[in-house]
Tab-separated table of C-alpha atoms and ligand atoms in Angstrom:
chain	number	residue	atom	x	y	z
A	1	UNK	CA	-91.972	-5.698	-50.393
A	2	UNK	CA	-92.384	-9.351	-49.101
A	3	UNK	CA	-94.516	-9.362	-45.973
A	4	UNK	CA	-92.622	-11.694	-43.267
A	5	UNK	CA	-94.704	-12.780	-39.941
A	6	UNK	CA	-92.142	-13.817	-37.398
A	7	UNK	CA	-93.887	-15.174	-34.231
A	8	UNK	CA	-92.078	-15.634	-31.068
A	9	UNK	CA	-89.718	-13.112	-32.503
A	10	UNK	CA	-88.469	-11.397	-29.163
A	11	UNK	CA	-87.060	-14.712	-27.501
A	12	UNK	CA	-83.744	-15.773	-28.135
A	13	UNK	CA	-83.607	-17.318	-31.492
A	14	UNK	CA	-86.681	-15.264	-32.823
A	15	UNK	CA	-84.736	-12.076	-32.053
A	16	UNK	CA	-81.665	-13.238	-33.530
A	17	UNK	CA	-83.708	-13.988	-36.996
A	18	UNK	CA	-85.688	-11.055	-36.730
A	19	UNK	CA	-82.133	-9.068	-36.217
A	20	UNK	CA	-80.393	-11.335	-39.095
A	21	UNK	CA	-83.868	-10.663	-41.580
A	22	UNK	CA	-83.718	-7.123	-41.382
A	23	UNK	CA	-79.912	-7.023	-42.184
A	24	UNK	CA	-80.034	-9.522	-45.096
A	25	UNK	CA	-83.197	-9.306	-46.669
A	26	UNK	CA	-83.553	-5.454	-48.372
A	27	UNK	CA	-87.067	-6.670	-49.921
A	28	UNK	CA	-88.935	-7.671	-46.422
A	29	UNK	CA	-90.920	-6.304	-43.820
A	30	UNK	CA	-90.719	-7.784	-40.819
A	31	UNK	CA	-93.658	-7.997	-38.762
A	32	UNK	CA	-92.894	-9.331	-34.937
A	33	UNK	CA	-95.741	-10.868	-33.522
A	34	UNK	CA	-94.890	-12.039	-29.690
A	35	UNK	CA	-97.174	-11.868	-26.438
A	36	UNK	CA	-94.013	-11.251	-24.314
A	37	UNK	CA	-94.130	-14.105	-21.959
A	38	UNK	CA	-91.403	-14.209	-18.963
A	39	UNK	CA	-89.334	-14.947	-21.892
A	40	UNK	CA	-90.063	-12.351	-24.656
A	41	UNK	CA	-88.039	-9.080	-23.807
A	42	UNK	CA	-88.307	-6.422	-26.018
A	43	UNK	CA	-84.947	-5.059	-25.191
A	44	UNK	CA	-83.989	-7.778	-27.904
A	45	UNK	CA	-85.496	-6.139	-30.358
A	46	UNK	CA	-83.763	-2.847	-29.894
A	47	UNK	CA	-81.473	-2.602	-32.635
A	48	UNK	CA	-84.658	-3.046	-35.318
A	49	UNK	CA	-86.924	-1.194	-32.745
A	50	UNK	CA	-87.210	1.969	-35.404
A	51	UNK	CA	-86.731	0.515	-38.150
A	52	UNK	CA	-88.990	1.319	-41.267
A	53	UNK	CA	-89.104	-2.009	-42.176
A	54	UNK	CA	-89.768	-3.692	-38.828
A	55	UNK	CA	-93.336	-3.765	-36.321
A	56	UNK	CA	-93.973	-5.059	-33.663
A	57	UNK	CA	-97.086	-6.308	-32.398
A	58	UNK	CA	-97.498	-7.342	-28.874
A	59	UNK	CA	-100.245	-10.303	-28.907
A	60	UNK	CA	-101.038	-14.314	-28.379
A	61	UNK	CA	-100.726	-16.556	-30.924
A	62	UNK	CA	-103.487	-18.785	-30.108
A	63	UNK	CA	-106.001	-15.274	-30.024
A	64	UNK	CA	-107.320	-15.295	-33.532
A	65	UNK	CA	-108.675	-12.332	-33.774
A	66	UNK	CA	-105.122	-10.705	-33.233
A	67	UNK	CA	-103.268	-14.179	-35.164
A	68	UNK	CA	-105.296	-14.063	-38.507
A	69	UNK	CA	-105.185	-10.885	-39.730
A	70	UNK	CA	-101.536	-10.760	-39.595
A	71	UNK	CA	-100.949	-14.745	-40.854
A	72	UNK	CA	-103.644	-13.483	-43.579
A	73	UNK	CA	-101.430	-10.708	-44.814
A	74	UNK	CA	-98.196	-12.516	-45.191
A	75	UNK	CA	-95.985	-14.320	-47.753
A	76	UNK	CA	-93.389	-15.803	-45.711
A	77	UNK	CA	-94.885	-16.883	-41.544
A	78	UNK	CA	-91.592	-18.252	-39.391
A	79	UNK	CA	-93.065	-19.500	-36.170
A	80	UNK	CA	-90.756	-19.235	-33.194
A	81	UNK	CA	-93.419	-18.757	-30.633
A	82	UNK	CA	-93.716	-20.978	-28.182
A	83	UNK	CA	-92.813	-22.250	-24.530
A	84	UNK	CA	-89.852	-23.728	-24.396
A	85	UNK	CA	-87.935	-24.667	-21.495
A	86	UNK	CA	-88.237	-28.633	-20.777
A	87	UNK	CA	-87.775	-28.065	-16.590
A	88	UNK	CA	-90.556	-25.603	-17.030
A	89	UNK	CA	-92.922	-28.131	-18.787
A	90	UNK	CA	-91.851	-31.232	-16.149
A	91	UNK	CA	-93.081	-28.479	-13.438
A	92	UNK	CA	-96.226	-27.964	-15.358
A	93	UNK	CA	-97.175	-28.685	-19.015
A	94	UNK	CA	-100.434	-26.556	-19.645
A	95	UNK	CA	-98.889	-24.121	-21.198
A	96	UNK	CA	-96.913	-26.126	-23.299
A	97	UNK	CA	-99.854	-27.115	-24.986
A	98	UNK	CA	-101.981	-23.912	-24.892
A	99	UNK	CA	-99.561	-22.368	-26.771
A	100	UNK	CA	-97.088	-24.829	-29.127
A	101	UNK	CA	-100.040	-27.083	-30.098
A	102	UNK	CA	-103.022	-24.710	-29.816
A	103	UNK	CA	-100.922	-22.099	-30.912
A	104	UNK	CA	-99.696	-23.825	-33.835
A	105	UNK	CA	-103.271	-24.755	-34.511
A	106	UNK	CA	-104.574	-21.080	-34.279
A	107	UNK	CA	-101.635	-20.191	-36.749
A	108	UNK	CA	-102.490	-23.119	-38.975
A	109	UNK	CA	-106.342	-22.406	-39.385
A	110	UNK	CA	-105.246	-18.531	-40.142
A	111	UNK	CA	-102.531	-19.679	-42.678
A	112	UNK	CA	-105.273	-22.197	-44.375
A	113	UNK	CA	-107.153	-18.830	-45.753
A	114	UNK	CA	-103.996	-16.541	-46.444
A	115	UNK	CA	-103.986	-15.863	-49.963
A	116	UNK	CA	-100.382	-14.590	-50.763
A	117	UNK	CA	-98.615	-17.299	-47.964
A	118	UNK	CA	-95.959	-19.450	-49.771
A	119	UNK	CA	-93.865	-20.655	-46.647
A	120	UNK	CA	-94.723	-21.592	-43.221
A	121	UNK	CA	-91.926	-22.579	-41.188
A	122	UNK	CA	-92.657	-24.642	-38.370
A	123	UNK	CA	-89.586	-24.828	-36.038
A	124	UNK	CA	-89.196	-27.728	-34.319
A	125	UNK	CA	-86.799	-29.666	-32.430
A	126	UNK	CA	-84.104	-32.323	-32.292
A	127	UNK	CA	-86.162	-33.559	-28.938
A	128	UNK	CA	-88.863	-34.739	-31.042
A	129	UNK	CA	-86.805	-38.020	-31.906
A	130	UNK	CA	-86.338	-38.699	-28.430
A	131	UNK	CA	-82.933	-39.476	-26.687
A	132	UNK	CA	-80.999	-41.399	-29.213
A	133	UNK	CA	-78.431	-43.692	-28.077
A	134	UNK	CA	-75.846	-44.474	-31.306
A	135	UNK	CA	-76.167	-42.896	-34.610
A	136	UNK	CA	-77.920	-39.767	-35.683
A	137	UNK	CA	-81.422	-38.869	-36.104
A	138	UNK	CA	-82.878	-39.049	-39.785
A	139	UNK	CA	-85.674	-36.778	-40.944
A	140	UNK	CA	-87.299	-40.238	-41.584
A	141	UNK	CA	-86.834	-41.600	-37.769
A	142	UNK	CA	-90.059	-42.168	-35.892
A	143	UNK	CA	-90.601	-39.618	-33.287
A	144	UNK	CA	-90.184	-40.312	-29.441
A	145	UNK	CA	-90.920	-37.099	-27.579
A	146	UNK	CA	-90.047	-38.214	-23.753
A	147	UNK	CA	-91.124	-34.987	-22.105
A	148	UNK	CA	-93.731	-32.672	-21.929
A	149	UNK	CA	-91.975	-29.884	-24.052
A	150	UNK	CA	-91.418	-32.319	-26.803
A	151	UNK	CA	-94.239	-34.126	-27.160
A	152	UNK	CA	-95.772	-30.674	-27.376
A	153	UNK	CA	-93.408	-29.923	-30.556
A	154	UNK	CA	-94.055	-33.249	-32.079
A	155	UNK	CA	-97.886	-32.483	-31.739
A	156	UNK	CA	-97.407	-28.861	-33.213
A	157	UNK	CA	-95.191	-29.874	-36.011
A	158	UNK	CA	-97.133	-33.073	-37.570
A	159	UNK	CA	-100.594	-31.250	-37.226
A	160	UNK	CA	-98.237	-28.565	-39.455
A	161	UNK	CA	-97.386	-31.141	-41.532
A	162	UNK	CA	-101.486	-32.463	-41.855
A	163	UNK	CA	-102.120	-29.073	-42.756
A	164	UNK	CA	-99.873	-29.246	-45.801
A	165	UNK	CA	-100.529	-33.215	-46.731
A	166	UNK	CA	-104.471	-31.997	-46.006
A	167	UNK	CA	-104.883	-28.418	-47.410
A	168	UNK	CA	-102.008	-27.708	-49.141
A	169	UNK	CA	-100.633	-25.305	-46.579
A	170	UNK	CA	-96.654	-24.600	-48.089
A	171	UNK	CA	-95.663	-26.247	-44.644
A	172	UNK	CA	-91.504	-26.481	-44.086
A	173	UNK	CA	-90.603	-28.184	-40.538
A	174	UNK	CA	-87.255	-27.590	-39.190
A	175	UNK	CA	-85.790	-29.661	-36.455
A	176	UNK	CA	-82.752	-27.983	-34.920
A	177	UNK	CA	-80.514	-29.006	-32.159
A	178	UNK	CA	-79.904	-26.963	-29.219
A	179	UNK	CA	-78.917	-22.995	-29.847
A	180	UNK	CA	-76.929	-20.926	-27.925
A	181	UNK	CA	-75.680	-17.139	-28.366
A	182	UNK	CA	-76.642	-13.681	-27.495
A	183	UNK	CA	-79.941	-13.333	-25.558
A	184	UNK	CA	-80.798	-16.720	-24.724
A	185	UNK	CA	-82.957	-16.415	-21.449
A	186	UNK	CA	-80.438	-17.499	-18.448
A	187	UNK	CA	-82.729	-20.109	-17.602
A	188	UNK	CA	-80.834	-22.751	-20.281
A	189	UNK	CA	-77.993	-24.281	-19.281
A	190	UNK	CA	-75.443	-21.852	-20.916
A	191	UNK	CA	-76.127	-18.078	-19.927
A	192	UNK	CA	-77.541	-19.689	-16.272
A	193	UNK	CA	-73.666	-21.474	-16.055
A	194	UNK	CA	-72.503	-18.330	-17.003
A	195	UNK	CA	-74.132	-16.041	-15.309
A	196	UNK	CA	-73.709	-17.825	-12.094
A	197	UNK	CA	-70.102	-18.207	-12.792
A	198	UNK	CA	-69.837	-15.029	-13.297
A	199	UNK	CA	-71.160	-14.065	-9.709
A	200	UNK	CA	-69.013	-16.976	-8.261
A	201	UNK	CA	-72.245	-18.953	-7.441
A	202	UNK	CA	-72.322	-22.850	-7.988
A	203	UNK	CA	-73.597	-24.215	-11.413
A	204	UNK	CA	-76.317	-27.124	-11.095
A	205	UNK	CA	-74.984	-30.123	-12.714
A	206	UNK	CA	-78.055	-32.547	-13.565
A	207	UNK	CA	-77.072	-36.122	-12.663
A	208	UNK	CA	-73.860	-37.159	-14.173
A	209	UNK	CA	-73.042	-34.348	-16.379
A	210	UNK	CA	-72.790	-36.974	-18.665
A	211	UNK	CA	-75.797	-36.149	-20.994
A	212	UNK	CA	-74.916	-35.334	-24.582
A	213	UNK	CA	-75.929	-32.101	-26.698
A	214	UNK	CA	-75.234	-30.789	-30.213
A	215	UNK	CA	-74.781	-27.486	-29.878
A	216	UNK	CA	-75.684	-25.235	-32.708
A	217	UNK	CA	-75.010	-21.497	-33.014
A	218	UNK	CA	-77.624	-19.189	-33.080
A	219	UNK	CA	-76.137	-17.290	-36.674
A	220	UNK	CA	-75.835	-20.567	-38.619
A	221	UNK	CA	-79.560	-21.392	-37.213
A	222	UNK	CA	-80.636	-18.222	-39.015
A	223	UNK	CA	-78.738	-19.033	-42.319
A	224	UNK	CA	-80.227	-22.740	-42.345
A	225	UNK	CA	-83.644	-20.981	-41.435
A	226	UNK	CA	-83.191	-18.741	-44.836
A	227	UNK	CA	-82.362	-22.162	-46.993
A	228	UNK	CA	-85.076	-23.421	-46.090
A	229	UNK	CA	-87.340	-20.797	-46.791
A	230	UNK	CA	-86.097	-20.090	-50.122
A	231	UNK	CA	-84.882	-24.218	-51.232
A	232	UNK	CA	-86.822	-26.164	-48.626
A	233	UNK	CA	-89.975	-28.202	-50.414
A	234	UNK	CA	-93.363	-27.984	-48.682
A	235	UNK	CA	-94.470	-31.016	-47.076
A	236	UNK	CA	-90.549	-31.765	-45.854
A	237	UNK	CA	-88.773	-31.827	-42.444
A	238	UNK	CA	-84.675	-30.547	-42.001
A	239	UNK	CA	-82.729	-31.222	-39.372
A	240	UNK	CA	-80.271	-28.229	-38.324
A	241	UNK	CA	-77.705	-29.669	-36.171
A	242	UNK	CA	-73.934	-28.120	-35.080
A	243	UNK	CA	-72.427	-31.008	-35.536
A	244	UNK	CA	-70.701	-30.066	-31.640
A	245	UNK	CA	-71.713	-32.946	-29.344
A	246	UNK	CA	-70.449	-31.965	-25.808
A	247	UNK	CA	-71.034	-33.437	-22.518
A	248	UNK	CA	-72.882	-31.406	-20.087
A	249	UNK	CA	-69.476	-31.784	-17.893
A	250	UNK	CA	-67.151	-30.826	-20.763
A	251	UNK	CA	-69.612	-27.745	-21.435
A	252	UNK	CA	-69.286	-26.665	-17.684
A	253	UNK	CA	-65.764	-26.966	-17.405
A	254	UNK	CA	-64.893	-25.166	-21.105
A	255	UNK	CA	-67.350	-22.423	-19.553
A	256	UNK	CA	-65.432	-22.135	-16.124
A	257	UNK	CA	-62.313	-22.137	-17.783
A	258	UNK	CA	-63.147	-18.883	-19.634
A	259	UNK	CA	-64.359	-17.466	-16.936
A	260	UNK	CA	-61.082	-18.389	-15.070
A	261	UNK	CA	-63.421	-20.009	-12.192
A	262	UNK	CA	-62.837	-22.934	-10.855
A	263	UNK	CA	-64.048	-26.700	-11.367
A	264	UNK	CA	-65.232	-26.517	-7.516
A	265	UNK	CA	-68.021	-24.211	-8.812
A	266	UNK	CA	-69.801	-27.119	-10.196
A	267	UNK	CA	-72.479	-28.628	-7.620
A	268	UNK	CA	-73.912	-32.419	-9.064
A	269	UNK	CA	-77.703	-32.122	-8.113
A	270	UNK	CA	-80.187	-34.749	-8.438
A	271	UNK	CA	-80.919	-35.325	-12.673
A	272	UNK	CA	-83.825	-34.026	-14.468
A	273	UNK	CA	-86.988	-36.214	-14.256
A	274	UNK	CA	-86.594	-37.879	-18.078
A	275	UNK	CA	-83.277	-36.943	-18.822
A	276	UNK	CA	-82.751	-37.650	-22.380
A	277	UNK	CA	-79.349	-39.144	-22.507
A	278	UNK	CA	-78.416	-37.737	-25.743
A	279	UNK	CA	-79.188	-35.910	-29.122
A	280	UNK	CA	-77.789	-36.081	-32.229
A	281	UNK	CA	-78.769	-35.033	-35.625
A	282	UNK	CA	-78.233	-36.248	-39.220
A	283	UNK	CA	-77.855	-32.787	-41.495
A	284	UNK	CA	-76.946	-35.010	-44.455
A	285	UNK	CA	-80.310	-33.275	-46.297
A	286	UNK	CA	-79.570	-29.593	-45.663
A	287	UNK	CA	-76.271	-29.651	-46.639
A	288	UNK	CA	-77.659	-30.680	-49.779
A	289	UNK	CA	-78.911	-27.635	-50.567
A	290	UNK	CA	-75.771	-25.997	-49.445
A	291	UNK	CA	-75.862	-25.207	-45.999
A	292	UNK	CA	-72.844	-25.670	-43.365
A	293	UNK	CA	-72.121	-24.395	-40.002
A	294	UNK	CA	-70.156	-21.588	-39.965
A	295	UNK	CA	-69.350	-20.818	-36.089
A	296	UNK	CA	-67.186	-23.389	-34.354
A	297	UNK	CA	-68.187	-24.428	-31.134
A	298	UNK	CA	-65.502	-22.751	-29.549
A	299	UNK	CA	-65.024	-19.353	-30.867
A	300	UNK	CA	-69.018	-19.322	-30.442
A	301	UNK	CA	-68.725	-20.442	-26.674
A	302	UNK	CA	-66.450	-17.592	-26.290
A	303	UNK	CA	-67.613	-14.758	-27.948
A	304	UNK	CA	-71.201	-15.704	-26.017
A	305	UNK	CA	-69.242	-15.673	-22.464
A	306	UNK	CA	-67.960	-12.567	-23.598
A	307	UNK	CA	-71.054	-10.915	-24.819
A	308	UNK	CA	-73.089	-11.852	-21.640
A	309	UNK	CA	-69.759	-10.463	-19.329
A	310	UNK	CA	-70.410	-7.223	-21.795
A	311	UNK	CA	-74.100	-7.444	-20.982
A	312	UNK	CA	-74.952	-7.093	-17.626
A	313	UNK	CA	-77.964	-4.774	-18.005
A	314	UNK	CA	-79.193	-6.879	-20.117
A	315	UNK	CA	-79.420	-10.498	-17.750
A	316	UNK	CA	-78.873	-8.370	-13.978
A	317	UNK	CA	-82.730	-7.567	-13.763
A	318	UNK	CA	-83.795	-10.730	-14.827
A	319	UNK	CA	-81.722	-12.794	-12.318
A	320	UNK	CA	-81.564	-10.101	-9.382
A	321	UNK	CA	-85.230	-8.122	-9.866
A	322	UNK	CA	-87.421	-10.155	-11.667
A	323	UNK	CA	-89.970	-11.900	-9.166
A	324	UNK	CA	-91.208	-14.525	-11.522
A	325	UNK	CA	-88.065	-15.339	-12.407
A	326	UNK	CA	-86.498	-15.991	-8.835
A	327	UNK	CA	-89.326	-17.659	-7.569
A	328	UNK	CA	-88.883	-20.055	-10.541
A	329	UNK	CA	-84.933	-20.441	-9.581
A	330	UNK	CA	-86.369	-21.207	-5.623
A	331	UNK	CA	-88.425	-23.878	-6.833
A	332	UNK	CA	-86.368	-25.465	-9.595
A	333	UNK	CA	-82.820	-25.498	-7.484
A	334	UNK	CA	-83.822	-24.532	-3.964
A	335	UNK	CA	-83.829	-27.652	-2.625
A	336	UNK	CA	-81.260	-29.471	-5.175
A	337	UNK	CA	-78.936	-31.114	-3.492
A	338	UNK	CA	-76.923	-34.319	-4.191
B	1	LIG	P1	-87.673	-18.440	-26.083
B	1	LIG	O1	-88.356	-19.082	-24.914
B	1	LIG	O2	-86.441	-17.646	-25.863
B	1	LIG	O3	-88.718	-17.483	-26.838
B	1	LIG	C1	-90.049	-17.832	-27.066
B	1	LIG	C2	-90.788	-16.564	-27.503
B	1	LIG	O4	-92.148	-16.916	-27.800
B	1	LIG	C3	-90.845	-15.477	-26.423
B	1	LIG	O5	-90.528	-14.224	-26.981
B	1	LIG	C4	-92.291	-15.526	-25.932
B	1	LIG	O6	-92.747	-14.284	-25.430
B	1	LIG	C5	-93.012	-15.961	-27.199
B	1	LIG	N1	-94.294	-16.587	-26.900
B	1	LIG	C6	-94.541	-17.603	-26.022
B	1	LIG	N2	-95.852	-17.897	-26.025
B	1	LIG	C7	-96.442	-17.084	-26.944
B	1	LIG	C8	-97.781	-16.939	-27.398
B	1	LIG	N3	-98.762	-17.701	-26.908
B	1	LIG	N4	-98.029	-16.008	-28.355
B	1	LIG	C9	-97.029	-15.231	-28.855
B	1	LIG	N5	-95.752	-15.331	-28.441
B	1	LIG	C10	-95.467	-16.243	-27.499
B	1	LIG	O7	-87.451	-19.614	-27.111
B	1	LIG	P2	-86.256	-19.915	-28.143
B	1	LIG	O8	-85.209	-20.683	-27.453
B	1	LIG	O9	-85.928	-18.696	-28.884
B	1	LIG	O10	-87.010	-20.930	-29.122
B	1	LIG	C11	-87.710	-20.470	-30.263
B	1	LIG	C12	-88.275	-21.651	-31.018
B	1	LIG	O11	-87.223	-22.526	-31.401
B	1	LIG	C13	-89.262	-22.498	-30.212
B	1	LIG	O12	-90.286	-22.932	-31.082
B	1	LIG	C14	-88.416	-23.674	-29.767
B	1	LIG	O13	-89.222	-24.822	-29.544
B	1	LIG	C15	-87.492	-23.843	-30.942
B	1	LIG	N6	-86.182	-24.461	-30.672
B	1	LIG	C16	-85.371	-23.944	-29.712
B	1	LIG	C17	-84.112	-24.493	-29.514
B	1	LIG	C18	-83.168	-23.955	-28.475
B	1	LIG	O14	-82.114	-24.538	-28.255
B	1	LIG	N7	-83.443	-22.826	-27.837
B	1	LIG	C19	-83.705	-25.592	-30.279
B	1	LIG	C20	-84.576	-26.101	-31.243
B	1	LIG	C21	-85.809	-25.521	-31.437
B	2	LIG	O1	-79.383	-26.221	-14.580
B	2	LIG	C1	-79.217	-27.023	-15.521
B	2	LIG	N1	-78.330	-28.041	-15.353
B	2	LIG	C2	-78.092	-28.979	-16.310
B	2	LIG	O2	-77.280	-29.893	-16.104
B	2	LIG	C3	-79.922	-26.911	-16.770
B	2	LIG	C4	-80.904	-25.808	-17.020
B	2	LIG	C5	-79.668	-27.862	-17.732
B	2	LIG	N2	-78.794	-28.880	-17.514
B	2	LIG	C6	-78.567	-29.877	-18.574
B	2	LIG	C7	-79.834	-30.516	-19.099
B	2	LIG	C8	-79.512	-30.788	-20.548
B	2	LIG	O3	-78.867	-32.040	-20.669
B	2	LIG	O4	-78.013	-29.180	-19.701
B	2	LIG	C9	-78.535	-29.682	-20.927
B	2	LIG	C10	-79.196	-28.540	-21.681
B	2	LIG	O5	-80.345	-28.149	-20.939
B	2	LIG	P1	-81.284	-26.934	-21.420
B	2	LIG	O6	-80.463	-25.733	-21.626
B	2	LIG	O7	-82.436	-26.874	-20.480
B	2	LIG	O8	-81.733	-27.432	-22.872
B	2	LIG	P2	-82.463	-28.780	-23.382
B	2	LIG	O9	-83.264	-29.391	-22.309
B	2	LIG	O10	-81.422	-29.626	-24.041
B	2	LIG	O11	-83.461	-28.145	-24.471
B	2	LIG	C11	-82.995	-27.122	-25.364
B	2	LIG	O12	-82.686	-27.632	-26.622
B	2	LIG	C12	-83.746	-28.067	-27.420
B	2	LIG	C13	-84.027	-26.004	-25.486
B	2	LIG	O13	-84.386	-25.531	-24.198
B	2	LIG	C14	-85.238	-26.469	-26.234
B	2	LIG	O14	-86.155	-25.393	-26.416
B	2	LIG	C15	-84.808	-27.006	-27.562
B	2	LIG	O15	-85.894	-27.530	-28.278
């Protein structure tokens, strides 16, 4: 059996690999190691919950007495964990760093003395290049984190990187462009767009709508994500991009339009503080080794409108009970108005 450490791995794209892992890969055993922030719901994990070849392990990555046992013990470590959502980290970055560069540290230090580990993925993110105004970002391309968030996963992936060009830690970064699908946290622009169109309540346009994203789906993120682990070289970066740019406007309206709801639903509100204009990624290297997106954009759009209209119980109690969560809604669009 191959002994697989997924961090992070019951938030929205962790989930989805740990879901995809268990299916595909007969020969590994999964261990899920995740602290279960606002974001971490183990009802993600249900399908693998009794599994024989799945744990979980409810604990912080940047603990590590709980961090290097577990990074000690493994062959494979794919580390999702971290804090993620950019408005979050323009509210307040501490966090941000505690965890995605400390974190990563914690992981690193562990991963330094692990005898059997041959990959460490370190996901990062297309927002390490910055917003990116013609062209497409190259793994090569200097690095222009413009918020919090990003500069926190440009820190956390080159100290990855030091660790491999320093130590010899088999360090693979991954840069991939934004995900959506089943179980994303409905604080990201699609399930929140959804969700609120699905209750007839206004979706929060930032600024012009005009900002640009290439949206990936979460299943071909998982398939790169195995690529890399079994073709990537240590020491490299690959970018995982959709290939979908989309306006934020032309997102809104394709998601309205499945829902039947109309355009009057969308409310312009004042832009994010920062707003990177645009992302776009070059995937010229991991097609190389024989990767391609599978899901196009808009089957994917609508099966994920249809699996959150199928899964109420699943984003209901987060939205409509959850505390935390609607005192962070207050604050972020309470007083939003254009
Ligand atoms: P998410 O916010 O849905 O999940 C993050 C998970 O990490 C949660 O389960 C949370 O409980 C866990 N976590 C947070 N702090 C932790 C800690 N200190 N110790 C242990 N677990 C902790 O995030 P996501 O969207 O699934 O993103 C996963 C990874 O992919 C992140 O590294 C993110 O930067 C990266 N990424 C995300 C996207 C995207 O579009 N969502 C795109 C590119 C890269
Ligand atoms: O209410 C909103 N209104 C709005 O117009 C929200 C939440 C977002 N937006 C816009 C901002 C962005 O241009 O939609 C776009 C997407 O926003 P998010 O879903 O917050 O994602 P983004 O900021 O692009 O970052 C995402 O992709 C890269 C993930 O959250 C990151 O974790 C990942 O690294």
């Amino acid at each position: 059996m191959i002994e697989v450490l997924v961090t992070g791995g019951a938030g929205f794209i962790g989930s989805n690999y740990v879901r995809h892992a268990i299916a595909t890969h007969p020969d590994w055993r999964v261990t899920t190691l995740d602290k279960l922030t606002y974001a971490g719901r183990l009802e993600n994990l249900r399908e693998v919950e009794a599994h024989p070849r799945h744990r979980f392990v409810r604990g912080d990555i940047a603990d590590p007495a709980v961090a290097a046992p577990l990074v000690g013990a493994s062959e494979i470590v794919v580390h999702f964990a971290a804090e993620t959502h950019v408005d979050r980290s323009i509210m307040s970055a501490g966090d941000f760093i505690t965890t995605d560069v400390f974190g990563t540290f914690v992981l690193l230090e562990a991963a330094r003395q692990a005898p059997r580990l041959r990959r460490f993925v370190q996901i990062s993110t297309d927002e390490v290049y910055g917003s990116v105004a013609a062209g497409a970002s190259r793994e090569t391309d200097e690095l222009r984190p413009r918020n919090p968030y990003a500069a926190s996963k440009a820190g956390a992936e080159r100290l990855a990187y030091s660790f491999w060009a320093t130590y010899g830690v088999p360090v693979v970064v991954t840069r991939a462009s934004n995900n959506y699908g089943p179980n994303q946290f409905p604080e990201k622009v699609i399930p929140l767009f959804i969700t609120n169109a699905l209750d007839n309540i206004p979706v929060p346009l930032y600024g012009d709508g005009l900002n640009v994203r290439d949206w990936l789906h979460v299943a071909d993120h998982c398939r790169a994500l195995d690529l890399v682990i079994e073709r990537g070289e240590p020491g490299e970066v690959y970018n995982i991009g959709g290939g979908n740019e989309v306006t934020n406007l032309d997102l809104t309206h394709q998601i309205l339009g499945l829902l039947d709801q109309p355009v009057s639903l969308v409310r312009p509100v004042p832009d994010r503080l920062g707003h990177d204009r645009r992302y776009a990624l070059d995937t010229t290297k991991l097609r190389a080794l024989g990767w391609r997106p599978e899901v196009a954009f808009d089957d994917g759009l609508r099966a994920t409108v249809a699996w959150y209209r199928a899964n109420e119980w699943w984003w209901r109690p987060i939205k409509e009970q959850d505390p935390a969560f609607r005192a962070y809604y207050a604050k972020q669009y309470g007083d939003r108005r254009e």
